[in-house]
């Protein structure tokens, strides 16, 4: 794979500062970008509903900037974990989805990705490519790499545990399965919202634990977190599950009306 184009200093600042909440570890990713090292950059989506929101577009627009430098973008459609339900950022369990609903949502979402990404420079993978062949032995071996104490360090799990609220055993599997995606596609960088930091770091640890030389320096994937956009209610994050979102393929008049209803205090973050 040829090297990527080295960004100018102005481009580097735009890549790593604008609409970026955190890079972990920054000391690995920045030098790799300056050197023009080609990177496989991953971003995953659970097809909860058949819509891409403006919240998703924050990460997709950032991916396009990396894509234009020559890096490979790898989009993971979470058609397997969507059947489990990830409670990130919520205090309750997300409902499981049927296989048919997940398939229909996935097809609709894929049609919307390329409003932002260049299809010629994008890999699309579905989790079922590797998880459909997972045996119970594979699952047990995967879970043996982490302890319950480690998983309860995730903020939303910790809060629910402290509040004596239920946590399904299947939910504890979610970070491990998302992390295994990074093993399967050997990603060098993973993008996500700030609520996904724990899950993405699990992917970095799994890559290292399994002996993969992924990442900007071969020490596992780097993490690039983008800020979460607040939804139309002005308080909770924009979310398909919560229904407080603006879809990128809505009619212009509908999108305009929704944007006009956004409370004034969230406008700086939207800009």
Short mmCIF file of C-alpha atoms in Angstrom, two decimals:
data_model
loop_
_atom_site.label_atom_id
_atom_site.label_comp_id
_atom_site.label_asym_id
_atom_site.label_seq_id
_atom_site.Cartn_x
_atom_site.Cartn_y
_atom_site.Cartn_z
CA UNK A 1 0.00 0.00 0.00
CA UNK A 2 1.54 3.36 -1.01
CA UNK A 3 2.18 6.04 1.56
CA UNK A 4 -0.42 8.71 2.17
CA UNK A 5 0.20 12.33 1.29
CA UNK A 6 1.95 14.27 4.03
CA UNK A 7 -0.38 17.01 5.30
CA UNK A 8 0.68 20.62 5.43
CA UNK A 9 0.86 22.15 8.89
CA UNK A 10 -2.49 23.82 8.30
CA UNK A 11 -4.05 20.53 7.19
CA UNK A 12 -2.56 18.73 10.19
CA UNK A 13 -4.12 21.25 12.55
CA UNK A 14 -7.48 20.83 10.85
CA UNK A 15 -7.19 17.04 10.97
CA UNK A 16 -6.24 16.76 14.61
CA UNK A 17 -7.84 19.78 16.28
CA UNK A 18 -11.05 20.86 14.55
CA UNK A 19 -14.03 18.70 15.60
CA UNK A 20 -11.68 16.43 17.56
CA UNK A 21 -12.26 15.81 21.26
CA UNK A 22 -9.26 13.59 22.06
CA UNK A 23 -6.52 11.50 20.45
CA UNK A 24 -5.04 8.53 22.35
CA UNK A 25 -2.08 8.35 22.16
CA UNK A 26 -1.43 11.59 20.32
CA UNK A 27 2.32 10.96 20.45
CA UNK A 28 1.85 7.95 18.15
CA UNK A 29 -0.66 9.29 15.63
CA UNK A 30 0.73 12.79 14.91
CA UNK A 31 4.23 11.64 13.85
CA UNK A 32 2.72 8.93 11.63
CA UNK A 33 0.58 11.53 9.85
CA UNK A 34 3.55 13.86 9.42
CA UNK A 35 5.57 11.00 7.93
CA UNK A 36 2.81 10.12 5.47
CA UNK A 37 2.39 6.59 6.80
CA UNK A 38 -0.61 4.88 5.25
CA UNK A 39 -3.24 4.07 7.88
CA UNK A 40 -6.31 1.84 7.97
CA UNK A 41 -8.93 3.96 9.72
CA UNK A 42 -12.01 2.31 11.17
CA UNK A 43 -15.39 3.66 12.15
CA UNK A 44 -18.31 1.45 13.09
CA UNK A 45 -22.05 2.05 13.15
CA UNK A 46 -24.89 0.07 14.67
CA UNK A 47 -27.91 0.13 12.31
CA UNK A 48 -30.44 0.92 15.04
CA UNK A 49 -32.67 2.83 12.63
CA UNK A 50 -32.24 3.35 8.86
CA UNK A 51 -30.92 6.89 9.17
CA UNK A 52 -27.57 8.67 9.34
CA UNK A 53 -27.75 11.70 11.61
CA UNK A 54 -25.81 14.95 11.68
CA UNK A 55 -24.10 13.46 14.73
CA UNK A 56 -22.70 10.65 12.60
CA UNK A 57 -21.69 13.22 9.99
CA UNK A 58 -19.15 14.74 12.41
CA UNK A 59 -17.07 11.58 12.23
CA UNK A 60 -17.81 10.91 8.55
CA UNK A 61 -16.59 14.37 7.52
CA UNK A 62 -13.41 13.84 9.51
CA UNK A 63 -12.94 10.46 7.82
CA UNK A 64 -13.28 12.14 4.43
CA UNK A 65 -10.42 14.48 5.33
CA UNK A 66 -8.18 11.50 6.07
CA UNK A 67 -9.45 9.75 2.94
CA UNK A 68 -8.44 12.73 0.81
CA UNK A 69 -4.86 12.31 2.08
CA UNK A 70 -4.82 8.73 0.81
CA UNK A 71 -5.64 6.75 3.95
CA UNK A 72 -7.96 3.74 3.72
CA UNK A 73 -11.33 4.13 5.43
CA UNK A 74 -12.89 0.95 6.77
CA UNK A 75 -16.56 1.21 7.71
CA UNK A 76 -17.94 -1.53 9.96
CA UNK A 77 -21.69 -2.11 9.86
CA UNK A 78 -22.54 -3.48 13.32
CA UNK A 79 -25.12 -5.93 12.04
CA UNK A 80 -24.23 -8.40 14.80
CA UNK A 81 -23.81 -6.13 17.84
CA UNK A 82 -27.01 -4.30 16.89
CA UNK A 83 -28.78 -7.51 17.86
CA UNK A 84 -27.22 -7.22 21.33
CA UNK A 85 -27.74 -3.52 22.06
CA UNK A 86 -25.08 -1.10 23.32
CA UNK A 87 -26.20 1.14 26.21
CA UNK A 88 -23.45 3.77 25.67
CA UNK A 89 -24.52 7.04 27.20
CA UNK A 90 -27.84 5.72 28.46
CA UNK A 91 -28.91 4.40 31.84
CA UNK A 92 -31.05 1.63 30.41
CA UNK A 93 -30.49 -1.33 28.14
CA UNK A 94 -31.02 -0.76 24.43
CA UNK A 95 -33.56 -3.13 22.94
CA UNK A 96 -32.37 -6.02 20.79
CA UNK A 97 -33.25 -5.92 17.09
CA UNK A 98 -34.35 -8.75 14.83
CA UNK A 99 -32.04 -10.00 12.09
CA UNK A 100 -34.43 -8.77 9.40
CA UNK A 101 -34.66 -5.27 10.89
CA UNK A 102 -30.88 -5.06 11.16
CA UNK A 103 -30.49 -6.13 7.51
CA UNK A 104 -33.03 -3.60 6.25
CA UNK A 105 -31.50 -0.80 8.32
CA UNK A 106 -27.99 -1.70 7.15
CA UNK A 107 -28.96 -1.52 3.48
CA UNK A 108 -30.56 1.90 3.99
CA UNK A 109 -27.54 3.22 5.87
CA UNK A 110 -25.05 2.06 3.26
CA UNK A 111 -26.90 4.11 0.64
CA UNK A 112 -26.33 7.21 2.77
CA UNK A 113 -22.64 6.76 3.63
CA UNK A 114 -21.49 7.98 0.27
CA UNK A 115 -23.06 11.39 0.56
CA UNK A 116 -19.82 12.11 2.45
CA UNK A 117 -17.30 9.33 1.83
CA UNK A 118 -15.73 8.45 -1.51
CA UNK A 119 -16.99 4.93 -2.35
CA UNK A 120 -13.88 4.17 -4.43
CA UNK A 121 -11.67 4.60 -1.37
CA UNK A 122 -13.88 2.95 1.25
CA UNK A 123 -13.99 -0.64 2.50
CA UNK A 124 -17.36 -1.80 3.83
CA UNK A 125 -17.49 -4.78 6.16
CA UNK A 126 -20.31 -6.35 8.15
CA UNK A 127 -19.57 -7.98 11.49
CA UNK A 128 -21.36 -11.12 10.34
CA UNK A 129 -18.36 -11.77 8.08
CA UNK A 130 -16.48 -13.01 11.15
CA UNK A 131 -19.03 -13.44 13.95
CA UNK A 132 -21.35 -15.80 12.07
CA UNK A 133 -18.57 -18.40 12.27
CA UNK A 134 -17.81 -17.76 15.96
CA UNK A 135 -18.27 -20.84 18.13
CA UNK A 136 -18.98 -20.91 21.86
CA UNK A 137 -15.30 -21.81 22.31
CA UNK A 138 -14.30 -18.62 20.46
CA UNK A 139 -16.59 -16.54 22.69
CA UNK A 140 -15.21 -18.05 25.89
CA UNK A 141 -11.62 -17.51 24.73
CA UNK A 142 -12.43 -13.89 23.94
CA UNK A 143 -14.05 -13.24 27.32
CA UNK A 144 -11.07 -14.83 29.09
CA UNK A 145 -8.89 -11.90 27.96
CA UNK A 146 -10.73 -9.42 30.23
CA UNK A 147 -12.04 -9.41 33.78
CA UNK A 148 -15.44 -8.27 35.02
CA UNK A 149 -13.65 -5.57 37.04
CA UNK A 150 -12.09 -4.19 33.84
CA UNK A 151 -15.45 -4.07 32.06
CA UNK A 152 -17.11 -2.33 35.02
CA UNK A 153 -14.61 0.51 34.59
CA UNK A 154 -16.75 1.65 31.67
CA UNK A 155 -18.55 4.73 32.93
CA UNK A 156 -22.14 3.78 32.15
CA UNK A 157 -21.67 0.26 33.53
CA UNK A 158 -20.07 1.65 36.69
CA UNK A 159 -22.97 4.05 37.25
CA UNK A 160 -25.60 1.39 36.75
CA UNK A 161 -23.75 -1.06 39.00
CA UNK A 162 -23.39 1.57 41.74
CA UNK A 163 -27.07 2.43 41.40
CA UNK A 164 -28.04 -1.25 41.61
CA UNK A 165 -29.57 -1.05 38.15
CA UNK A 166 -29.58 -4.18 35.95
CA UNK A 167 -26.72 -4.92 33.57
CA UNK A 168 -27.27 -7.85 31.21
CA UNK A 169 -24.40 -10.30 30.80
CA UNK A 170 -24.86 -9.90 27.04
CA UNK A 171 -24.09 -6.17 27.41
CA UNK A 172 -20.70 -6.95 28.91
CA UNK A 173 -19.86 -8.75 25.68
CA UNK A 174 -20.43 -5.63 23.56
CA UNK A 175 -17.03 -3.94 24.15
CA UNK A 176 -15.25 -7.25 23.46
CA UNK A 177 -17.12 -7.78 20.20
CA UNK A 178 -16.52 -4.21 19.03
CA UNK A 179 -12.88 -4.64 20.00
CA UNK A 180 -12.64 -7.85 18.01
CA UNK A 181 -13.75 -5.93 14.90
CA UNK A 182 -10.42 -4.10 15.14
CA UNK A 183 -8.61 -7.45 15.24
CA UNK A 184 -10.56 -8.75 12.24
CA UNK A 185 -9.80 -5.79 9.97
CA UNK A 186 -6.41 -4.88 11.53
CA UNK A 187 -7.22 -1.20 11.95
CA UNK A 188 -4.53 1.37 12.74
CA UNK A 189 -6.90 4.07 14.01
CA UNK A 190 -10.49 3.90 15.21
CA UNK A 191 -12.89 6.83 15.18
CA UNK A 192 -15.79 7.21 17.56
CA UNK A 193 -17.78 9.58 19.72
CA UNK A 194 -16.50 10.39 23.18
CA UNK A 195 -18.87 7.81 24.64
CA UNK A 196 -17.00 5.07 22.75
CA UNK A 197 -13.55 5.62 24.30
CA UNK A 198 -13.67 2.52 26.50
CA UNK A 199 -14.81 0.23 23.69
CA UNK A 200 -12.13 1.50 21.30
CA UNK A 201 -9.38 1.08 23.88
CA UNK A 202 -10.56 -2.52 24.32
CA UNK A 203 -9.83 -2.97 20.61
CA UNK A 204 -6.32 -1.58 21.09
CA UNK A 205 -5.69 -4.00 23.98
CA UNK A 206 -7.05 -6.98 22.04
CA UNK A 207 -4.80 -6.25 19.07
CA UNK A 208 -1.77 -6.09 21.36
CA UNK A 209 -2.82 -9.17 23.32
CA UNK A 210 -3.22 -11.16 20.10
CA UNK A 211 0.20 -10.10 18.81
CA UNK A 212 -0.97 -7.89 15.93
CA UNK A 213 1.37 -5.07 14.90
CA UNK A 214 -1.43 -2.62 14.13
CA UNK A 215 -1.51 1.09 14.84
CA UNK A 216 0.72 4.02 13.93
CA UNK A 217 3.70 2.44 15.76
CA UNK A 218 2.65 -1.21 15.90
CA UNK A 219 1.37 -0.93 19.48
CA UNK A 220 -2.32 -1.24 18.69
CA UNK A 221 -4.82 1.10 17.11
CA UNK A 222 -4.85 4.76 18.04
CA UNK A 223 -8.10 6.35 19.19
CA UNK A 224 -9.58 9.50 17.67
CA UNK A 225 -12.69 10.74 19.43
CA UNK A 226 -15.07 13.30 17.96
CA UNK A 227 -17.45 15.38 20.10
CA UNK A 228 -21.08 14.38 20.43
CA UNK A 229 -23.69 16.74 19.04
CA UNK A 230 -26.59 17.48 21.36
CA UNK A 231 -29.97 16.57 19.92
CA UNK A 232 -33.03 18.68 19.22
CA UNK A 233 -34.01 18.71 22.89
CA UNK A 234 -30.83 20.64 23.66
CA UNK A 235 -29.64 18.29 26.41
CA UNK A 236 -29.27 14.64 25.40
CA UNK A 237 -26.86 13.56 22.67
CA UNK A 238 -28.30 13.30 19.16
CA UNK A 239 -29.35 9.69 18.89
CA UNK A 240 -31.35 7.45 16.63
CA UNK A 241 -32.59 5.56 19.68
CA UNK A 242 -33.83 8.74 21.37
CA UNK A 243 -35.43 10.11 18.21
CA UNK A 244 -33.95 13.61 18.72
CA UNK A 245 -31.95 13.68 15.51
CA UNK A 246 -31.72 15.36 12.13
CA UNK A 247 -31.15 12.88 9.30
CA UNK A 248 -28.76 13.87 6.53
CA UNK A 249 -31.17 12.75 3.82
CA UNK A 250 -34.24 14.63 5.06
CA UNK A 251 -35.96 17.16 2.84
CA UNK A 252 -34.35 20.59 3.04
CA UNK A 253 -37.46 22.24 4.50
CA UNK A 254 -37.75 19.55 7.18
CA UNK A 255 -34.06 19.85 8.08
CA UNK A 256 -34.33 23.66 8.19
CA UNK A 257 -37.35 23.50 10.48
CA UNK A 258 -35.61 21.15 12.88
CA UNK A 259 -32.45 23.27 12.95
CA UNK A 260 -34.51 26.37 13.72
CA UNK A 261 -35.95 24.56 16.74
CA UNK A 262 -32.54 23.84 18.28
CA UNK A 263 -32.06 25.80 21.55
CA UNK A 264 -29.67 28.73 21.27
CA UNK A 265 -27.24 27.41 23.88
CA UNK A 266 -26.16 24.49 21.66
CA UNK A 267 -25.44 26.58 18.54
CA UNK A 268 -21.71 27.10 19.28
CA UNK A 269 -21.14 23.34 19.30
CA UNK A 270 -23.10 22.97 16.06
CA UNK A 271 -20.88 25.55 14.38
#
